[in-house]
Coordinates of C-alpha atoms in Angstrom, one line a residue:
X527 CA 115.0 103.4 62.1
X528 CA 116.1 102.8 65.5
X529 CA 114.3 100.5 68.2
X530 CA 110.5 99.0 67.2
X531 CA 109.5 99.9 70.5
X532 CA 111.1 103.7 71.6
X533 CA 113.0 103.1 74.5
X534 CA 111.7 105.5 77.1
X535 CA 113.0 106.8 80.3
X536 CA 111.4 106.8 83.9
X537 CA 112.6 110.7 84.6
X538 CA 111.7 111.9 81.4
X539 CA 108.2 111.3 81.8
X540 CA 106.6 114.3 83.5
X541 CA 108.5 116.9 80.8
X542 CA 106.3 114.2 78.1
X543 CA 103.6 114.8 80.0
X544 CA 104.1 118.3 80.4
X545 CA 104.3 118.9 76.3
X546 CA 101.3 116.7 75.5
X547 CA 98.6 117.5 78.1
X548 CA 99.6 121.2 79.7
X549 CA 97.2 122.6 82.0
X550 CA 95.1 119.9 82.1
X551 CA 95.0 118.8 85.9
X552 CA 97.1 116.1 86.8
X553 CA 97.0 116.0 90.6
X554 CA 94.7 116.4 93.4
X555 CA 95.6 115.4 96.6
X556 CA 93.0 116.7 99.4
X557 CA 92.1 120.6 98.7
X558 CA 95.5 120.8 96.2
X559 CA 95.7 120.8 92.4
X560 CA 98.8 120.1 90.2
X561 CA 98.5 120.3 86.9
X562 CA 101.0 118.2 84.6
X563 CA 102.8 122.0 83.9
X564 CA 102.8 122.2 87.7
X565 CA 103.9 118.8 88.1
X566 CA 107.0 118.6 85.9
X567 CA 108.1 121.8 87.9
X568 CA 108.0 120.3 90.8
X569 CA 109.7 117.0 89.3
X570 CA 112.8 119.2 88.4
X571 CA 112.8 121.1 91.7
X572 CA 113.1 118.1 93.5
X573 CA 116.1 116.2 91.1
X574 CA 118.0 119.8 91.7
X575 CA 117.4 119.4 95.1
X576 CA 119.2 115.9 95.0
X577 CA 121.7 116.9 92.8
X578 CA 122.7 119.5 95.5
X579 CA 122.7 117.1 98.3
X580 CA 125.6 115.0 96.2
X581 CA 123.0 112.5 95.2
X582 CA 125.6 110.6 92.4
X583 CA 124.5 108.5 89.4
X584 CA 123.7 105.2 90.5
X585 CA 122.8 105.4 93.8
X586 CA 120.2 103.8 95.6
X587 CA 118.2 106.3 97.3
X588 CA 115.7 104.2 100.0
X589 CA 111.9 106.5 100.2
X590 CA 110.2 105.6 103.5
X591 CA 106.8 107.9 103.4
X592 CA 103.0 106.9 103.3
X593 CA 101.7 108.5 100.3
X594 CA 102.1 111.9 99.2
X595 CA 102.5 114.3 96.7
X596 CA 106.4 114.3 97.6
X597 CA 106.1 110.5 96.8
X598 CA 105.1 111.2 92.9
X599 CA 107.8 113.8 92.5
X600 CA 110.6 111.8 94.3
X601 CA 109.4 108.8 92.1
X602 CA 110.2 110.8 89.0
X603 CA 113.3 113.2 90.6
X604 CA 115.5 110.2 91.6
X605 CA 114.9 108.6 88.0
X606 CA 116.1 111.8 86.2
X607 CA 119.0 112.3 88.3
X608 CA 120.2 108.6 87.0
X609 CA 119.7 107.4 90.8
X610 CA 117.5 104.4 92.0
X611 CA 114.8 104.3 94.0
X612 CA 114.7 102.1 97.0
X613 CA 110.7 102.4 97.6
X614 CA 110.6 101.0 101.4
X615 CA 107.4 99.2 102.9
X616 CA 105.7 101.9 105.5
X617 CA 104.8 98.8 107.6
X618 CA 108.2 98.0 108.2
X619 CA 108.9 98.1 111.8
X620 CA 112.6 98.8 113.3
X621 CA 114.5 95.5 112.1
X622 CA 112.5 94.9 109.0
X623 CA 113.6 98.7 107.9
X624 CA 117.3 97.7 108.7
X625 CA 117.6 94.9 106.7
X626 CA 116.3 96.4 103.4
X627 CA 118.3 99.8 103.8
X628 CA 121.5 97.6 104.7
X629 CA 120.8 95.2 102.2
X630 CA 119.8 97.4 99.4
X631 CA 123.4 99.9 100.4
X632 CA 120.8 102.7 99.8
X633 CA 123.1 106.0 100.2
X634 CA 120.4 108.5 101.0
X635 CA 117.5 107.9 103.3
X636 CA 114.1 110.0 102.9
X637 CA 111.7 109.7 105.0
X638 CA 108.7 111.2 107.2
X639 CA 109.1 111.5 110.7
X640 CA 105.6 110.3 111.7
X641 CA 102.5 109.2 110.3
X642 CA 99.5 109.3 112.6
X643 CA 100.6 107.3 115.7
X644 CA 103.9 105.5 113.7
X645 CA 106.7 106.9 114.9
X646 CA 109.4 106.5 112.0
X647 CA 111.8 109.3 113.1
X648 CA 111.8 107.0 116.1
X649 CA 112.9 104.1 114.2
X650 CA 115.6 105.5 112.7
X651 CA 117.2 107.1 115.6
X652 CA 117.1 103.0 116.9
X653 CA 118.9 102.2 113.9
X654 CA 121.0 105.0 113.5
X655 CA 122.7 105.7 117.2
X656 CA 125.7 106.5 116.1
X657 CA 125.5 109.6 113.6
X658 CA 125.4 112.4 116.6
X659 CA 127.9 114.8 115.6
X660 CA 128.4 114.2 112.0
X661 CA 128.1 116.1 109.3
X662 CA 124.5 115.6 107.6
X663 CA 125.4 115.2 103.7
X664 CA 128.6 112.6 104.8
X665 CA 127.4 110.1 107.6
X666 CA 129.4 107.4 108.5
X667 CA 127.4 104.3 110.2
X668 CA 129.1 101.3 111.6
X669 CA 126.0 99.4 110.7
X670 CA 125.4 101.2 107.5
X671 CA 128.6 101.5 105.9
X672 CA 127.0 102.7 102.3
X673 CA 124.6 105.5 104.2
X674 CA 125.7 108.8 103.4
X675 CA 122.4 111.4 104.4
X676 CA 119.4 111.0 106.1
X677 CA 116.4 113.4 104.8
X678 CA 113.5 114.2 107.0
X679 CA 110.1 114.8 105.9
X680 CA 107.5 116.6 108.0
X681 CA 109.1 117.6 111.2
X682 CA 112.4 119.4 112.4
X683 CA 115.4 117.0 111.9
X684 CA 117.9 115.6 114.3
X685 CA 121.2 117.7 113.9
X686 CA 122.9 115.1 111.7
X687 CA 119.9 114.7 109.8
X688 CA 118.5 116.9 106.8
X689 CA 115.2 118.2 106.3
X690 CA 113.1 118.3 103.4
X691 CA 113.6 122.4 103.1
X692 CA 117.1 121.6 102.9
X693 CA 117.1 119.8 99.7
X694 CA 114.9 122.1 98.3
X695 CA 117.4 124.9 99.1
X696 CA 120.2 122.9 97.8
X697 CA 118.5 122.9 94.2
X698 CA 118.7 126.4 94.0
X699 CA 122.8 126.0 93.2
X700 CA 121.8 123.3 90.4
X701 CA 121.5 125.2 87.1
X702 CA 119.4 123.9 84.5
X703 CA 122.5 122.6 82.0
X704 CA 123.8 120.3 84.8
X705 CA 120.1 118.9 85.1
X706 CA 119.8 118.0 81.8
X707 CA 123.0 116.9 81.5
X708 CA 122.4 114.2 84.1
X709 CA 119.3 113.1 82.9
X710 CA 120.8 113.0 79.4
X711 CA 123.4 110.4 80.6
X712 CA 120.3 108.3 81.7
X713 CA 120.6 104.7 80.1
X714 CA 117.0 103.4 79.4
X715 CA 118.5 100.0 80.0
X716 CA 119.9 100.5 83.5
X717 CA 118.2 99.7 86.6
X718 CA 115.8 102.6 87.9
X719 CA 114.2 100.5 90.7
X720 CA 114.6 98.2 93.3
X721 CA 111.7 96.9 94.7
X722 CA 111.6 94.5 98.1
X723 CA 109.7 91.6 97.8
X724 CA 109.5 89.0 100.9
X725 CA 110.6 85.2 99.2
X726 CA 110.7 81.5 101.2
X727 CA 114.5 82.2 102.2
X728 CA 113.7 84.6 105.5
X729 CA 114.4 87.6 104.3
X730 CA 113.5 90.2 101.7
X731 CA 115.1 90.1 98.2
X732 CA 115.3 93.2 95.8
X733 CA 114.2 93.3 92.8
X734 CA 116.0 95.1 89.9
X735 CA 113.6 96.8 86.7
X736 CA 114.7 98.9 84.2
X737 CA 112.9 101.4 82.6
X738 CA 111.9 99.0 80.1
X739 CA 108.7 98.1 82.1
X740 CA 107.4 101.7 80.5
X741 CA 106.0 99.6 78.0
X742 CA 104.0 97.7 79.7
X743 CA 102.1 100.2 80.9
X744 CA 101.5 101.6 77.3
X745 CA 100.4 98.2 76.4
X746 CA 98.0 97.7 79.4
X747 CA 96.9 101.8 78.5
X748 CA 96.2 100.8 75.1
X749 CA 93.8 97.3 76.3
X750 CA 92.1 99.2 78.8
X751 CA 91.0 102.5 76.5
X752 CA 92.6 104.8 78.9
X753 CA 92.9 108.3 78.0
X754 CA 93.1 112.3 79.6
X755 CA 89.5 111.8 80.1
X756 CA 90.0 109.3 82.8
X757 CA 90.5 110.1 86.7
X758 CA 92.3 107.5 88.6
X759 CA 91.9 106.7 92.2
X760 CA 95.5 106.4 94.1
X761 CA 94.7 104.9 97.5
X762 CA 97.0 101.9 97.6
X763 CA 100.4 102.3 98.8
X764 CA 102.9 103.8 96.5
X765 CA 105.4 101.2 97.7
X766 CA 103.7 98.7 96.5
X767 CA 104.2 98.1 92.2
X768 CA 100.4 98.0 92.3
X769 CA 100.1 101.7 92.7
X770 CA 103.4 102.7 91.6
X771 CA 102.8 101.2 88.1
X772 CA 98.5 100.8 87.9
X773 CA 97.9 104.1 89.4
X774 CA 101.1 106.5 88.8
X775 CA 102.2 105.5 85.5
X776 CA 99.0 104.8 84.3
X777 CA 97.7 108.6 84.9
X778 CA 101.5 110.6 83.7
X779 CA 101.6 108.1 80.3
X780 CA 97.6 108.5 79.3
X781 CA 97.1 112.3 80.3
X782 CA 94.6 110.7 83.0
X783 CA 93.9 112.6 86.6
X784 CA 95.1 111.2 89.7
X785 CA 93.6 111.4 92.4
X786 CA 95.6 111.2 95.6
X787 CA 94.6 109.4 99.4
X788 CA 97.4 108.8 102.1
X789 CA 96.0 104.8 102.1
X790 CA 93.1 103.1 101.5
X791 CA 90.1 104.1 103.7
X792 CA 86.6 102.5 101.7
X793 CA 84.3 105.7 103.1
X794 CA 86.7 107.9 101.9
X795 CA 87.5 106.5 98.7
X796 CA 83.9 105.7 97.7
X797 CA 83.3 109.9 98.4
X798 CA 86.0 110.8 96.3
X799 CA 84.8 108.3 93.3
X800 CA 81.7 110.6 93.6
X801 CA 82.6 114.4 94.5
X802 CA 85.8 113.8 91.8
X803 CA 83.9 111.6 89.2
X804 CA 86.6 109.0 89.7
X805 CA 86.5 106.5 86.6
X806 CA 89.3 104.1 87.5
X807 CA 89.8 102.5 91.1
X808 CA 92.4 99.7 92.0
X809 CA 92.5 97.2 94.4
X810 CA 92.6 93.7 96.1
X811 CA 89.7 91.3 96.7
X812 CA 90.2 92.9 100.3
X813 CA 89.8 96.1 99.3
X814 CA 86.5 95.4 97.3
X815 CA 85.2 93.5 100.1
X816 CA 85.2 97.1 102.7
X817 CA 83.9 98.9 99.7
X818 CA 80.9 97.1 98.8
X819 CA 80.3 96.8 102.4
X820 CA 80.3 100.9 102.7
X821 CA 78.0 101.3 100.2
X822 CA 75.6 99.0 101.1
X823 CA 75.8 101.3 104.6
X824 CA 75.7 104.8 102.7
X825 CA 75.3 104.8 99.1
X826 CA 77.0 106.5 96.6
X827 CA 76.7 107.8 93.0
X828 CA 79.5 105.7 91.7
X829 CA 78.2 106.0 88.3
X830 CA 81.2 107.7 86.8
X831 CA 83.0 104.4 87.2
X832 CA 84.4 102.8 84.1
X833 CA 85.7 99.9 85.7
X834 CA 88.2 98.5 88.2
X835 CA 90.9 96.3 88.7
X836 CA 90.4 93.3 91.3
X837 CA 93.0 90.4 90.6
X838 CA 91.2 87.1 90.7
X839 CA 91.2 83.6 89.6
X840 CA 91.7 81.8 93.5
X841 CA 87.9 80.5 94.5
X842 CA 88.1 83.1 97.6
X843 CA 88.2 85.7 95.2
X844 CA 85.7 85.3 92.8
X845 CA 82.7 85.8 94.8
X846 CA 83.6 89.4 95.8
X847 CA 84.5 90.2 92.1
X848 CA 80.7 88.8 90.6
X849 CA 79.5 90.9 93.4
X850 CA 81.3 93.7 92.1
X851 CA 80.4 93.7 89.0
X852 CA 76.6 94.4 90.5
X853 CA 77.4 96.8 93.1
X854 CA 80.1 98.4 92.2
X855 CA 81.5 98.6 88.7
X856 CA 82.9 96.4 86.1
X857 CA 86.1 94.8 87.2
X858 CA 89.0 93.3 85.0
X859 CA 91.2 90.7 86.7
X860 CA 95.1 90.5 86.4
X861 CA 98.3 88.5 87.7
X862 CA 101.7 89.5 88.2
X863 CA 104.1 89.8 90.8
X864 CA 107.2 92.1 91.7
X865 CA 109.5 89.6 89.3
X866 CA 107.7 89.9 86.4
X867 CA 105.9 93.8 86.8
X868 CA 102.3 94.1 88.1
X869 CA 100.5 92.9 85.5
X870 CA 101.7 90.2 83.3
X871 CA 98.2 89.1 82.7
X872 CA 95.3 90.9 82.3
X873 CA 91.8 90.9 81.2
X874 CA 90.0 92.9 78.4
X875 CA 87.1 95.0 78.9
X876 CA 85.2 93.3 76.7
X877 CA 85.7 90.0 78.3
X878 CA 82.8 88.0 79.7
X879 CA 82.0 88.2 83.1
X880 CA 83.5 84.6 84.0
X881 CA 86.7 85.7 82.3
X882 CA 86.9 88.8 84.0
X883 CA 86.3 87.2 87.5
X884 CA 87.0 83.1 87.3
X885 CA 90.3 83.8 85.9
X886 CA 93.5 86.1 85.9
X887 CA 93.7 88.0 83.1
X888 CA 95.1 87.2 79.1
X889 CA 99.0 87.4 78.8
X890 CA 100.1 90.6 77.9
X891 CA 102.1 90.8 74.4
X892 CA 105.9 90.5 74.0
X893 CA 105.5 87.7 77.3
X894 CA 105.5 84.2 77.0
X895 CA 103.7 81.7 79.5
X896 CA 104.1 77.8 80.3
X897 CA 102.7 75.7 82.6
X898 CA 105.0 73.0 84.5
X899 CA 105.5 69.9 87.2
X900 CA 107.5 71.0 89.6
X901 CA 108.7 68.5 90.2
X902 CA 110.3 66.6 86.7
X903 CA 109.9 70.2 84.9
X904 CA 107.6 68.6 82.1
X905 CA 105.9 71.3 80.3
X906 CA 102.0 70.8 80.9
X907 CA 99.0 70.6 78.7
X908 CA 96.2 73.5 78.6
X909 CA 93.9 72.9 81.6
X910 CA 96.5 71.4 83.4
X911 CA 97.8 72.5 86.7
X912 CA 101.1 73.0 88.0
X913 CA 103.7 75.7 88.2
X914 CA 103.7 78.8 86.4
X915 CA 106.4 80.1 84.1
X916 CA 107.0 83.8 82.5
X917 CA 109.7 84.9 80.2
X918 CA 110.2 87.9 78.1
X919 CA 111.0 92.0 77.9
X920 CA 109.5 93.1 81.7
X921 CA 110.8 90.1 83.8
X922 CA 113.3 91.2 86.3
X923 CA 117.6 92.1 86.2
X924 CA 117.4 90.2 88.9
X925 CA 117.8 90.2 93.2
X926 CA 120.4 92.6 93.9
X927 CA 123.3 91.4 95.6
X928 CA 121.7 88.1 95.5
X929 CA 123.2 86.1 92.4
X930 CA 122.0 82.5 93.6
X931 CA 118.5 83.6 94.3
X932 CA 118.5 84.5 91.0
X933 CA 120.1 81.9 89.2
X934 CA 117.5 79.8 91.0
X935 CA 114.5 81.9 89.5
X936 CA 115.6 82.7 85.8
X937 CA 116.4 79.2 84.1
X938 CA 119.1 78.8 81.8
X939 CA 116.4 79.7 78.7
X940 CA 114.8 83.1 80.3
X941 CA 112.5 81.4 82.1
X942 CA 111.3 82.8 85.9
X943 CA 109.8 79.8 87.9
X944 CA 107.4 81.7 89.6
X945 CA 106.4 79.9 92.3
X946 CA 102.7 80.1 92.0
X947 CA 100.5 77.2 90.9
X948 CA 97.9 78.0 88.1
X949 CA 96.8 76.8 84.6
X950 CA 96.1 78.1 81.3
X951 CA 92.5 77.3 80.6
X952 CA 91.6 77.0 76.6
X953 CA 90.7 80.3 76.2
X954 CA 94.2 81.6 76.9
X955 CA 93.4 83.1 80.1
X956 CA 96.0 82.7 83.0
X957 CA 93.9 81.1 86.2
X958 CA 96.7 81.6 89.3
X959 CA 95.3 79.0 92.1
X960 CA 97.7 79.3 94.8
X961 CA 101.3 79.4 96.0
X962 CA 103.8 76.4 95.9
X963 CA 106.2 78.9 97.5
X964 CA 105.8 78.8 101.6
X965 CA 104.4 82.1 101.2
X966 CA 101.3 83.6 102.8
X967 CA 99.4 86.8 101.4
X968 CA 97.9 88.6 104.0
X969 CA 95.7 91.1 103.0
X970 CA 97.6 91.4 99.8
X971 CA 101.1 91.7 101.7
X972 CA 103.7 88.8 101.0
X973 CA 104.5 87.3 103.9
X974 CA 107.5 85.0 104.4
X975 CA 107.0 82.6 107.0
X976 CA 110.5 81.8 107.3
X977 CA 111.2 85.4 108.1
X978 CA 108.5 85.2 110.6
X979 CA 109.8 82.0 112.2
X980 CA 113.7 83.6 112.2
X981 CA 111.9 86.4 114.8
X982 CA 109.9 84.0 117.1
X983 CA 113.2 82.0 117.2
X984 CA 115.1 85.1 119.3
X985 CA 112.2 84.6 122.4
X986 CA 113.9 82.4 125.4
X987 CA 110.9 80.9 125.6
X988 CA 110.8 79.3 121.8
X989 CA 113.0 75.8 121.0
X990 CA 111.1 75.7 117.2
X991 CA 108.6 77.1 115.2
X992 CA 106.4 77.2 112.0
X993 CA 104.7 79.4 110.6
X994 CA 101.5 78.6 108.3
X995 CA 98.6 80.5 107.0
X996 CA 95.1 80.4 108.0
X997 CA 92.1 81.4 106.0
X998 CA 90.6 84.6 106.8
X999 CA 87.2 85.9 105.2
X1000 CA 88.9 89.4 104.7
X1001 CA 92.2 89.4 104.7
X1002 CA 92.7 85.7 102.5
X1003 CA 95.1 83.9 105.6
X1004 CA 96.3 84.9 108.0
X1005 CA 99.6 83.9 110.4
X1006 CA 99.2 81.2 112.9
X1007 CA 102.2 80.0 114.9
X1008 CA 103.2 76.1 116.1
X1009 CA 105.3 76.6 119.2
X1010 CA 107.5 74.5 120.4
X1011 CA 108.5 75.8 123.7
X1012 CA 111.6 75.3 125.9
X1013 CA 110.5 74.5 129.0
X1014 CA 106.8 73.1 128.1
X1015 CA 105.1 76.4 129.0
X1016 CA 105.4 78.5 125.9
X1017 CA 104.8 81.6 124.7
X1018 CA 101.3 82.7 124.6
X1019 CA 99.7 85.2 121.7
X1020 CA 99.6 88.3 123.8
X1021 CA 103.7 87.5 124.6
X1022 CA 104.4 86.9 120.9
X1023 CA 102.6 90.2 119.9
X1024 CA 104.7 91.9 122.4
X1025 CA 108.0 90.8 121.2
X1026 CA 106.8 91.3 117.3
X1027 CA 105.4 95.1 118.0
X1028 CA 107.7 97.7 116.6
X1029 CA 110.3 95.5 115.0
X1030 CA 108.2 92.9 112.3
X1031 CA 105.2 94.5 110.2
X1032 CA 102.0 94.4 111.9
X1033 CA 100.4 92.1 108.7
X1034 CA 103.8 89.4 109.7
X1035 CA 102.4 89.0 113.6
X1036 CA 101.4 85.3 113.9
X1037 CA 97.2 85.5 115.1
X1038 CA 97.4 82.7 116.7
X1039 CA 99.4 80.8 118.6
X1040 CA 99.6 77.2 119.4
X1041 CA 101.7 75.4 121.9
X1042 CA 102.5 71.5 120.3
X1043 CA 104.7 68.7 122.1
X1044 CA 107.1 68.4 118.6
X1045 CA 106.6 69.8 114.9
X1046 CA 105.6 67.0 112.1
X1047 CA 108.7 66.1 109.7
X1048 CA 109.5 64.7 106.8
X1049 CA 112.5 62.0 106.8
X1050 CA 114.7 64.5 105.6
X1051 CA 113.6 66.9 108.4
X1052 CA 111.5 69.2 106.5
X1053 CA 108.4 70.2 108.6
X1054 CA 104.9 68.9 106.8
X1055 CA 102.8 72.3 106.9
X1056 CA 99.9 70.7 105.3
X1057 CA 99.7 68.9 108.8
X1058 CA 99.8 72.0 110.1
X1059 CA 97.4 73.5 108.1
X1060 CA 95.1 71.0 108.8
X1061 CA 95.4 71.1 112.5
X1062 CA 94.7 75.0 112.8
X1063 CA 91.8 74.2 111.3
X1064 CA 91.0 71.5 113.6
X1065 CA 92.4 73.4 116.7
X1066 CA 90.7 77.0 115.9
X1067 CA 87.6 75.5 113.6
X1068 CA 86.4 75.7 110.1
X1069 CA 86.6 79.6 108.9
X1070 CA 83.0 81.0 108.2

């Protein structure tokens, strides 16, 4: 009878889609429509197209572009062609875009050349001084020795580099037979993404899903009720799993509408709940915070609203979702990370209202949860607090390239040591509390401080550093820095902003900055960031 749960495939989607729901509409992005018949053409247009550029099965095609409708079909196209998609952070700046291509040995590069006043063609050229001259579908970089083409979205390319038209005219060669021979050859158990997630080392790790993780978003389809009926707002970034899985899947696996923004923008999103009679709408506590502040400015009829998703469970959150559940709509909360798929947790409709926003959402089934001490690995009682633990179907392959990272994640029994602190109260809902990771979230970004720290280290003027997270009322924390300058005169906050600007993410950029005679450490040598922690507040004052 074959597998209990039909093993689906990422690129085979839209074509599903395309049989079940037709002409319904399944796109609108601005004044355009798409609807899924329109969609799946597009899908295929664009895997020709990468099948004529010598895209191979297997490779790791890096996507560097805010979103678009290009984004959805590329999402799809580079899953049916057997290749793996790369998704890269549009806040990266020059050296954090290095790393991850380098890292990742992503063979083609897509991206846009600019997005408002982001320069990304720019960046590239920084990166990538040495391709003058070559020929466009076979570079040959020094510094990015698996980098084979460069694709160029939304402005005339540089001679070595391709445009956009140019794949589209190379899929005019690709017959339909070698199309669905590739995707044919498709294993449902291979990896189909790799997803960058910043961890406590420094540096970004990638994580590997199969397209296993389909089912997760039937399961979550199936708890929430949604259906064709259902229009979905899209304004989070598609690089993130949040959209990519909550928003994208969601809409091609239920029939439901989708309903495109470039990014977030609460005016704009709030019009488009009302003109499209949105149902659905995604976000962070961030996000809910600008949009109940915009409609307290100009009202809207947000009544088509079913209900939203607003992770919660940490005390700063749960304010802004009991708001929203009076101003707003009815929000279910949720917990997961890029290891384990968006969300591993999540809350039911019909929850109560505490569940829904004093806790993080009930496991979702075929996953198994525990609760830990850190530090002897005792398993914990209900109620108790310590260290999360996940295993089952939709936790990650693993970090590419990166076999001791995940050896140190994914115990010897399946288990993925998350990290996060949190407890399993005695209603079987997940609460997540916090991070025992050095990791900040900034506005729903990961941030690693370690990564930051690595940066501030290559200023003359810096002898050590630390990193540590302040609280914010909008964006959660943000990053202050501890100086420790060479000379006695350090660095001051306008100097560090100049030498972060263009190469780090503008969400990384340390705040503050704050000058100290010597870091406190530990007797092994470890710096104590609680200190830390403690004397930003001291130094800058209690948050509001």
């Amino acid at each position: 009878m074959g597998e209990w749960f039909k093993k689906l495939k990422f690129g085979d989607l839209p074509a599903m889609a395309r049989e079940r729901y037709g002409e319904r509409e399944a796109l609108c992005y601005g004044d355009q429509r798409w609807s899924y018949v329109e969609f799946d053409a597009e899908v295929e247009r664009t895997a020709r197209g990468l099948i004529g550029l010598g895209v191979e099965p297997g490779e790791h095609v890096a996507l560097w572009m805010v979103n678009r409708p290009e984004w959805l079909f590329l999402m799809y196209a580079i899953a049916k062609v057997g290749a793996i998609l790369v998704p890269l952070n549009t806040r990266y700046r020059t050296a954090d875009v290095a790393f991850t291509v380098k890292q990742s040995d992503s063979a083609t590069w897509i991206s846009m050349a600019r997005s408002g006043p982001v320069d990304y063609l720019e960046m590239i050229r920084k990166n990538l001084p040495d391709i003058g001259g070559q020929a466009p579908r076979n570079l040959n970089c020094d510094r990015f020795p698996k980098l084979r083409r460069v694709v160029l979205f939304g402005a005339e390319p540089d001679p070595s580099m391709l445009a956009w038209a140019d794949l589209l005219a190379a899929g005019k060669t690709v017959s339909q037979e070698e199309l669905e021979a590739r995707a044919a050859a498709v294993d449902a158990d291979d990896v189909v993404l790799i997803c960058y997630t910043s961890g406590t080392t420094g540096h970004p790790k990638g994580v590997m899903h199969s397209h296993v993780i389909i089912r997760n978003v039937i399961d979550r389809i199936n708890r929430f009720g949604v259906t064709f009926d259902d229009a979905i707002i899209n304004n989070l970034p598609m690089f993130h799993l949040y959209a990519y899985s909550e928003c994208a899947m969601l809409a091609i696996l239920s029939g439901a509408r989708q309903i495109l923004m470039d990014s977030f923008d609460a005016t704009e999103t709030l019009r488009l709940v009302e003109s499209e009679r949105a149902t659905i709408m995604h976000g962070f506590d961030t996000h809910y915070k600008d949009l109940l502040d915009c409609q307290t400015r100009d009202k809207r009829d947000i009544s088509s609203l079913r209900f939203g998703s607003l992770p919660a469970g940490m005390l700063n959150s749960a304010l802004i979702a009991r708001r929203s559940q009076e101003e707003l709509t009815t929000t279910v909360s949720g917990w997961g990370m890029t290891e384990t798929w968006t969300f591993a947790a999540c809350s039911f409709i019909s929850a109560t209202t505490e569940q829904r926003c004093d806790a993080s959402g009930f496991p979702m089934p075929g996953l198994e949860y525990c609760v830990i001490d850190p530090e002897n690995g005792r398993r914990l009682a209900t109620g108790e607090q310590g260290e999360i633990l996940v295993r089952g179907y939709s936790i990650m392959k693993g970090y590419y390239n990166n076999p001791a990272e995940t050896a140190e994640a994914i115990d010897a029994d399946g288990w993925l040591h998350t990290g996060d602190t949190g407890l399993i109260r005695p209603d079987g809902h997940l609460r997540f509390i916090g991070r025992f990771k050095d990791l900040l979230k900034v506005g729903g970004e990961n941030v690693s401080p370690a990564e930051v720290e690595a940066f501030l280290l290559t200023m003359a003027e810096v002898d050590q550093v630390a990193v540590v997270g302040y609280p914010d009322a909008r964006l959660a924390e943000i990053p202050v820095a501890f100086i420790v300058p060479v000379d006695g005169t350090g660095p001051d906050q306008g100097a560090v902003a100049a030498h972060c600007k263009g190469n780090i993410a503008s969400y990384k950029i340390p705040r503050h900055v704050l000058c100290v005679a010597e870091l406190p450490m530990t007797p092994t040598g470890k710096v104590q960031k609680h200190k830390l922690r403690a004397r930003a507040i001291e130094d800058l004052g209690a948050p509001d």
